Amino acid sequence: MASVGPGREAETAGRLRLRRRTLLRAAGAAAGIAVVGRAGAGDTAHAAAPSGGATLIMAPSFVIRSLDPGHTLEPDGEMVTHACYDALVTFDGSDLSTPKPHLATSWKVSGGGRLYTFTLRPNVRFASGNPLTSADVKWSFDRVMNLQSNPAFFLANVEEVQAPDPQTVVLRLRTPQPSIIPILSNGALGIVDSKVVMAQGGDAGPDAKTKDHAEAWLQSHSAGSGPFMIQSYTPTQELVLVRNPTHWRAPARMERILLRHVPEASTQALQLERGDLDVAMSLGQENLGTLRRVPGVTIQTSLVATSFVMMVNMDSSLSGQLSNPKVLQAIRYALDYDGILAIAGPGAQRMAGVIPNDLPGALDPREAVKTDLAKAKAILKEAGLAEVKGRLMFASDSTSYGIQYSLLAQKIQSDLAAAGITVALDGLPGTIELGQYRAAKAPALFGGYAADYADATDFLVYLPGQLVGKRMNWPANASPAAQELAQWGDQATQEADPKARVTLLRKIQRRLLEIGPYAPLFTPALPFGYRSDLRGVTYNSVWEVDFYTIRRA
Amino acid sequence: MVPRSFARSPLTVGSVVVVAVWLALAAAAPAIAPHGPLAQDIANRLAPPGPAHWCGTDPLGRDILSRVLYGARLSIPVGIAAVALAVMLGTLIGSVAGAAGGIVDEAIMRLTDLMLAFPTVILAMIISAALGAGIRNAVIAIMVAWWPTYARFARGLVIGARDREYVEAARAVGASPLRVFLRHVLLNILSPIVILGTLDVGRAILTFASLSFLGLGPPPQIPEWGSEIAAGRDYLDQWWIATFPGLAILTLVVALNVVGDGLRDALDPRLRKA
C-alpha cells in the first residue's frame, strides 16, 4: 500500500496522503520515480512577502482536492479548513486523546447514547460579522451529509440535526457512537456562515449534491469564524491566508500564512536551512542529520496516529503456508523489532496492537511481542513446517514518514529467513500494489493505516469483515472466534464509558493477535522542521499544523 | 593475431588489465568478500568507510564492498548474455533478410527501422516494465531493444558476401543453399559481428544497471550495482552508499569500451595508421 493507507490511502514519495473516500490518485502515481537532487532548489520563485515578521511561510505537500469543508478530506485541505472554520470541539496541539470544547462549550449525552446536545459558545461571530447560531451548525452538517462528498462518511450515523434554540444543537444518531465527539473536531465539520455561502449558491437540502454551487467560490474564499481567512489560492502552487481580526479567541499572532508548493524533500530542507521556509513538513529521514546541525533550525518528530502492520492474506491459495496460524505466530516472534524501529527513524515507537500508541485504547508497548528466534523456529518445528515459502508484496517506489518501503521489505525478508521462512520480495509501483491490496489479492504485505479521525475505533478496520479484514480475505464468519471478535468490535464502537471502551479495545487487540493475520510493527513519527525563532509549532495527525498557536519569539 | 598497434596503446593495455581484474574479482568474490552480501547488521547501519567495512555499510548495515564484489558476478554475465542473445537474434533475422532479399528483406528492414526509431533505453524500460521486474526480463528487454542494430549489420555483411567468388564456387559444385549459407556466408561474416558485440558489452552492463536503478531489475536484496546506487540516492550525507557501486560501473564500463575501441581500431584496416 503505498501505505496500507486504507485510511489515508496512498502515502508515496514526499508524503502525499489521501484518505479513504478520496479519489485523487494521480498525484501518487506521479511521485513514482523521484530522483532526489538539489538542482531544483533555486527554481522556486520567491514570494513577494518578506520572510520573518508576521508572515509564516510553509510548504505542505499540497495535495488539496478542495478547500470547501463539504468536500475536503486530505490532511493539507484540513489544515486550511481547521484554520478558517471553527468546529464544535478541538484538540490541543498534537494530543488526540482529550477533546476540548471549542464552539460548543459543553455537551450532554442522553437517549441511550443516541442524543448529543451541544450548548454553543455565546457571542461568536463569523468573519463576515454575522452571528454564529445553531442554524449555521445545522446548515453546515446538513450540507456535508447531503453533498455526499468525501467527508460525508463522518456523519453517516447521524439521523438528524436539530436546532431547538439559537444556542443549542442536537445530533440524533442511529446507533450509539461516542467517537462522534472526536469526529466533530475535523476541519470538514467546521461551521460555515450559512448566509454568506447560501448567497454564493450554497445548498444544504436533500438535493444539495446537484443544487449546491458554492464549491468554486469556497476554493478561494472562506466563510467561517476561524482565526484565518483565505485570501487567494492558485491550485497546486500557492495559498495565502490572512488573519481574521475579529476572531473570538483574540486575533492570531501571525498576520499572513503563505503555503507554497515545494515538491522535493531535499529542496524543502535547503530552503528551511536558508530561511526561505519557516516550516517544512516533508523532510526525509536522510536530510535530518544535516539539518540538525544547522543553527536556527529546530527538528522535531511527532508521533502520528498511523499503525504500521505486516499483514498476511487468509486465502491460502494466495499466501500459501504463510496464513497457517502457526506460521503467523512464528512470524511475530521472528521479526527483529528493534532493527525495524531503527529503519522507522527517531521518534517511532514499538506498537503492541493495531491501535497507534497516541490514541486511548492502544496496548502498552511493553506488552508487545519480544523477538525470539528460537521460539519462532520451535513453533515451526512443532507444527512440522520445515520449509515455509511465501511472497511479500511491497510498494517499491514508496516512502512515508521518511521510511523507505523497500528497506523495510528487505529487513522483514531477512528476519523471516533467519527463522526458516523464505519470502520472495515482489516490488510493485505503489499505485499497482495499492490496487492489488484493495482487490484482496496481495499475498502478504505491510503498510501504515492512517486515522481518518482521532479515535481508536477507526482502527477496528482490522477486524474480520471490516475494511482491512476483508482485504485480507478474513470475513466476519470465518470462524466462531472471528465472529465473536466482530461482535466485540460493534460493542466497542457503541460503548459510552471511556474506561470500559479502553478495556474492550485492549481485549479485542489481544484476541486479534491470537487469531488474526497481523504482526504489528510500529507507530511512526513524522519528522518536521521549523525556524528556531518560532514558538507553538505542533503537528496533529488530523489537521497537521495549527497556525493559531504559532508566534515568533 | 592481435596486431601490434593494439598492444602499443597504454590506455588499451590498462583497460585490458582493469577488465581482467574485474573478471578475477567476480570469480573470486565468495572467497575474498569480507562479509556475506545479504548479511544485515542494523546496529552498524550507515557506517562510514573504515577498517571494519572498507567501503562502509548501507541503510541495512550490509557491507558495501562485499555487495559491490558480488554485484560483478551478476552484472558481467548479464551484460554478456544480453549482448549474446541480441547478436544471435539480430544475426539470424538480418541474414535471413540479406539472403532472401525481395519482399522478405523489405519487411524485415522496415521492422528494424521501426524498432530503431525508439530510444533503446526507453524501449528496454517499457518492455521490462510490461514483463515485470526481474533479471530474466531485463535481459529479454535488452535483447529485444538491441537486435535491430545487429540485424542491419548482419544483412549488410550477408549482401556483401553472398556474391563472392568462394560462395559462387560452392554453389557451382552443387552445395545446397542452406549449406552455402551456413558454411560459406555466415561463418565468414561472424567475426565482425562478434567484435561489434564485444564493443557493446559495456553498454549492456550500463543499460542493465539503469533498468535496475529504476526498480526493473532483480529484487532489492540481490546485490546489483544499479539498485545499490538507487538505494543510496536519498542519502546525500552517506556518500559511500552510491559512490562505490558507481565507481564499479564507471571503471568496468569505461575499460570495456576502451578495449572494444582498441579492438575495432586494430582490426579495421581503414582506421589503422600507416
Short mmCIF file of C-alpha atoms in Angstrom, two decimals, chain A residues 333-486:
data_model
loop_
_atom_site.label_atom_id
_atom_site.label_comp_id
_atom_site.label_asym_id
_atom_site.label_seq_id
_atom_site.Cartn_x
_atom_site.Cartn_y
_atom_site.Cartn_z
CA TYR A 333 8.41 -13.91 17.07
CA ALA A 334 10.86 -13.81 14.18
CA LEU A 335 10.70 -10.10 13.40
CA ASP A 336 13.55 -8.04 14.79
CA TYR A 337 11.50 -5.14 16.12
CA ASP A 338 14.47 -3.10 17.37
CA GLY A 339 16.04 -3.22 13.93
CA ILE A 340 12.73 -2.31 12.31
CA LEU A 341 12.44 0.67 14.66
CA ALA A 342 15.91 1.80 13.60
CA ILE A 343 14.67 1.91 10.00
CA ALA A 344 11.46 3.70 11.05
CA GLY A 345 13.63 6.51 12.34
CA PRO A 346 13.84 8.57 15.52
CA GLY A 347 10.60 9.02 17.42
CA ALA A 348 8.85 5.92 16.10
CA GLN A 349 7.55 3.60 18.80
CA ARG A 350 7.07 -0.13 19.10
CA MET A 351 3.37 -0.92 18.85
CA ALA A 352 1.81 -3.87 20.64
CA GLY A 353 -1.58 -3.89 18.93
CA VAL A 354 -3.11 -2.31 15.85
CA ILE A 355 -4.16 0.96 17.52
CA PRO A 356 -1.43 3.64 17.35
CA ASN A 357 0.22 4.47 20.65
CA ASP A 358 -1.09 8.04 20.74
CA LEU A 359 -4.75 7.02 20.91
CA PRO A 360 -6.54 5.86 24.06
CA GLY A 361 -7.18 2.15 23.69
CA ALA A 362 -3.69 1.34 22.42
CA LEU A 363 -1.92 -1.54 24.13
CA ASP A 364 1.06 -0.73 26.32
CA PRO A 365 4.16 -1.09 24.10
CA ARG A 366 5.75 -3.11 26.89
CA GLU A 367 3.15 -5.74 26.20
CA ALA A 368 4.45 -6.18 22.64
CA VAL A 369 5.81 -9.50 21.41
CA LYS A 370 9.54 -9.82 22.05
CA THR A 371 11.79 -11.05 19.27
CA ASP A 372 12.58 -14.70 19.96
CA LEU A 373 14.10 -16.57 17.04
CA ALA A 374 14.43 -19.83 18.96
CA LYS A 375 10.74 -19.76 19.80
CA ALA A 376 9.81 -18.97 16.21
CA LYS A 377 11.83 -21.95 15.00
CA ALA A 378 10.38 -24.19 17.72
CA ILE A 379 6.83 -23.29 16.73
CA LEU A 380 7.52 -24.14 13.10
CA LYS A 381 9.27 -27.37 14.02
CA GLU A 382 6.47 -28.45 16.32
CA ALA A 383 3.94 -27.83 13.56
CA GLY A 384 6.06 -29.88 11.15
CA LEU A 385 6.60 -26.91 8.88
CA ALA A 386 10.20 -27.34 7.85
CA GLU A 387 10.28 -25.12 4.80
CA VAL A 388 7.81 -22.28 4.61
CA LYS A 389 7.76 -20.23 1.43
CA GLY A 390 5.77 -17.15 0.56
CA ARG A 391 5.67 -13.82 -1.21
CA LEU A 392 5.82 -10.35 0.33
CA MET A 393 4.44 -7.55 -1.80
CA PHE A 394 5.65 -4.01 -1.28
CA ALA A 395 5.46 -0.61 -2.93
CA SER A 396 8.94 -0.30 -4.41
CA ASP A 397 8.71 3.45 -5.01
CA SER A 398 7.07 4.48 -1.77
CA THR A 399 8.32 6.39 1.21
CA SER A 400 6.13 7.58 4.03
CA TYR A 401 7.13 9.39 7.21
CA GLY A 402 10.63 9.16 5.74
CA ILE A 403 10.52 5.34 5.77
CA GLN A 404 11.60 3.62 2.54
CA TYR A 405 9.32 0.67 1.93
CA SER A 406 11.96 -1.26 0.04
CA LEU A 407 14.29 -1.17 3.05
CA LEU A 408 11.56 -2.39 5.36
CA ALA A 409 10.72 -5.19 2.92
CA GLN A 410 14.33 -6.36 2.85
CA LYS A 411 14.54 -6.20 6.62
CA ILE A 412 11.41 -8.32 7.06
CA GLN A 413 12.66 -10.78 4.45
CA SER A 414 15.96 -11.20 6.25
CA ASP A 415 14.32 -11.56 9.67
CA LEU A 416 11.93 -14.22 8.43
CA ALA A 417 14.74 -16.04 6.64
CA ALA A 418 16.56 -16.38 9.95
CA ALA A 419 13.59 -18.35 11.28
CA GLY A 420 13.35 -20.52 8.18
CA ILE A 421 10.57 -18.66 6.42
CA THR A 422 11.57 -17.77 2.88
CA VAL A 423 9.68 -14.89 1.33
CA ALA A 424 10.30 -13.64 -2.17
CA LEU A 425 10.04 -9.88 -2.50
CA ASP A 426 7.56 -8.63 -5.01
CA GLY A 427 8.18 -4.92 -5.51
CA LEU A 428 5.48 -3.11 -7.45
CA PRO A 429 4.82 0.56 -8.16
CA GLY A 430 2.79 2.00 -5.28
CA THR A 431 -0.40 2.52 -7.23
CA ILE A 432 -0.39 -1.05 -8.56
CA GLU A 433 0.41 -2.51 -5.17
CA LEU A 434 -2.44 -0.48 -3.66
CA GLY A 435 -4.77 -1.88 -6.30
CA GLN A 436 -3.73 -5.45 -5.53
CA TYR A 437 -4.27 -4.87 -1.83
CA ARG A 438 -7.67 -3.27 -2.33
CA ALA A 439 -8.72 -6.14 -4.57
CA ALA A 440 -7.77 -8.51 -1.70
CA LYS A 441 -5.11 -10.11 -3.91
CA ALA A 442 -1.93 -9.24 -2.00
CA PRO A 443 -0.41 -12.43 -0.52
CA ALA A 444 1.40 -10.62 2.30
CA LEU A 445 2.35 -7.00 2.73
CA PHE A 446 2.95 -4.23 5.22
CA GLY A 447 1.92 -0.62 5.44
CA GLY A 448 0.53 2.18 7.51
CA TYR A 449 -3.15 2.82 8.09
CA ALA A 450 -3.62 6.48 8.94
CA ALA A 451 -6.53 7.62 11.10
CA ASP A 452 -9.40 9.41 9.38
CA TYR A 453 -10.32 10.91 12.73
CA ALA A 454 -8.86 10.98 16.19
CA ASP A 455 -10.48 7.91 17.62
CA ALA A 456 -9.27 4.38 18.24
CA THR A 457 -12.44 2.85 16.80
CA ASP A 458 -11.23 3.98 13.35
CA PHE A 459 -8.68 1.16 13.69
CA LEU A 460 -11.30 -1.55 14.09
CA VAL A 461 -10.93 -1.80 10.30
CA TYR A 462 -8.51 -4.64 11.03
CA LEU A 463 -11.30 -6.81 12.45
CA PRO A 464 -12.75 -9.70 10.45
CA GLY A 465 -15.30 -8.44 7.96
CA GLN A 466 -14.16 -4.82 8.24
CA LEU A 467 -12.25 -2.80 5.60
CA VAL A 468 -8.76 -4.26 6.09
CA GLY A 469 -10.05 -7.62 7.31
CA LYS A 470 -11.97 -8.06 4.07
CA ARG A 471 -8.89 -7.12 2.06
CA MET A 472 -7.11 -9.96 3.84
CA ASN A 473 -9.98 -12.28 2.90
CA TRP A 474 -10.95 -12.60 6.53
CA PRO A 475 -14.74 -12.38 6.70
CA ALA A 476 -16.68 -11.99 9.93
CA ASN A 477 -17.99 -15.54 9.63
CA ALA A 478 -14.53 -17.07 9.13
CA SER A 479 -14.73 -18.87 12.48
CA PRO A 480 -16.67 -18.67 15.75
CA ALA A 481 -13.72 -16.79 17.25
CA ALA A 482 -13.73 -14.29 14.38
CA GLN A 483 -17.47 -13.88 14.77
CA GLU A 484 -17.06 -13.09 18.44
CA LEU A 485 -14.28 -10.64 17.65
CA ALA A 486 -16.51 -8.84 15.16
#
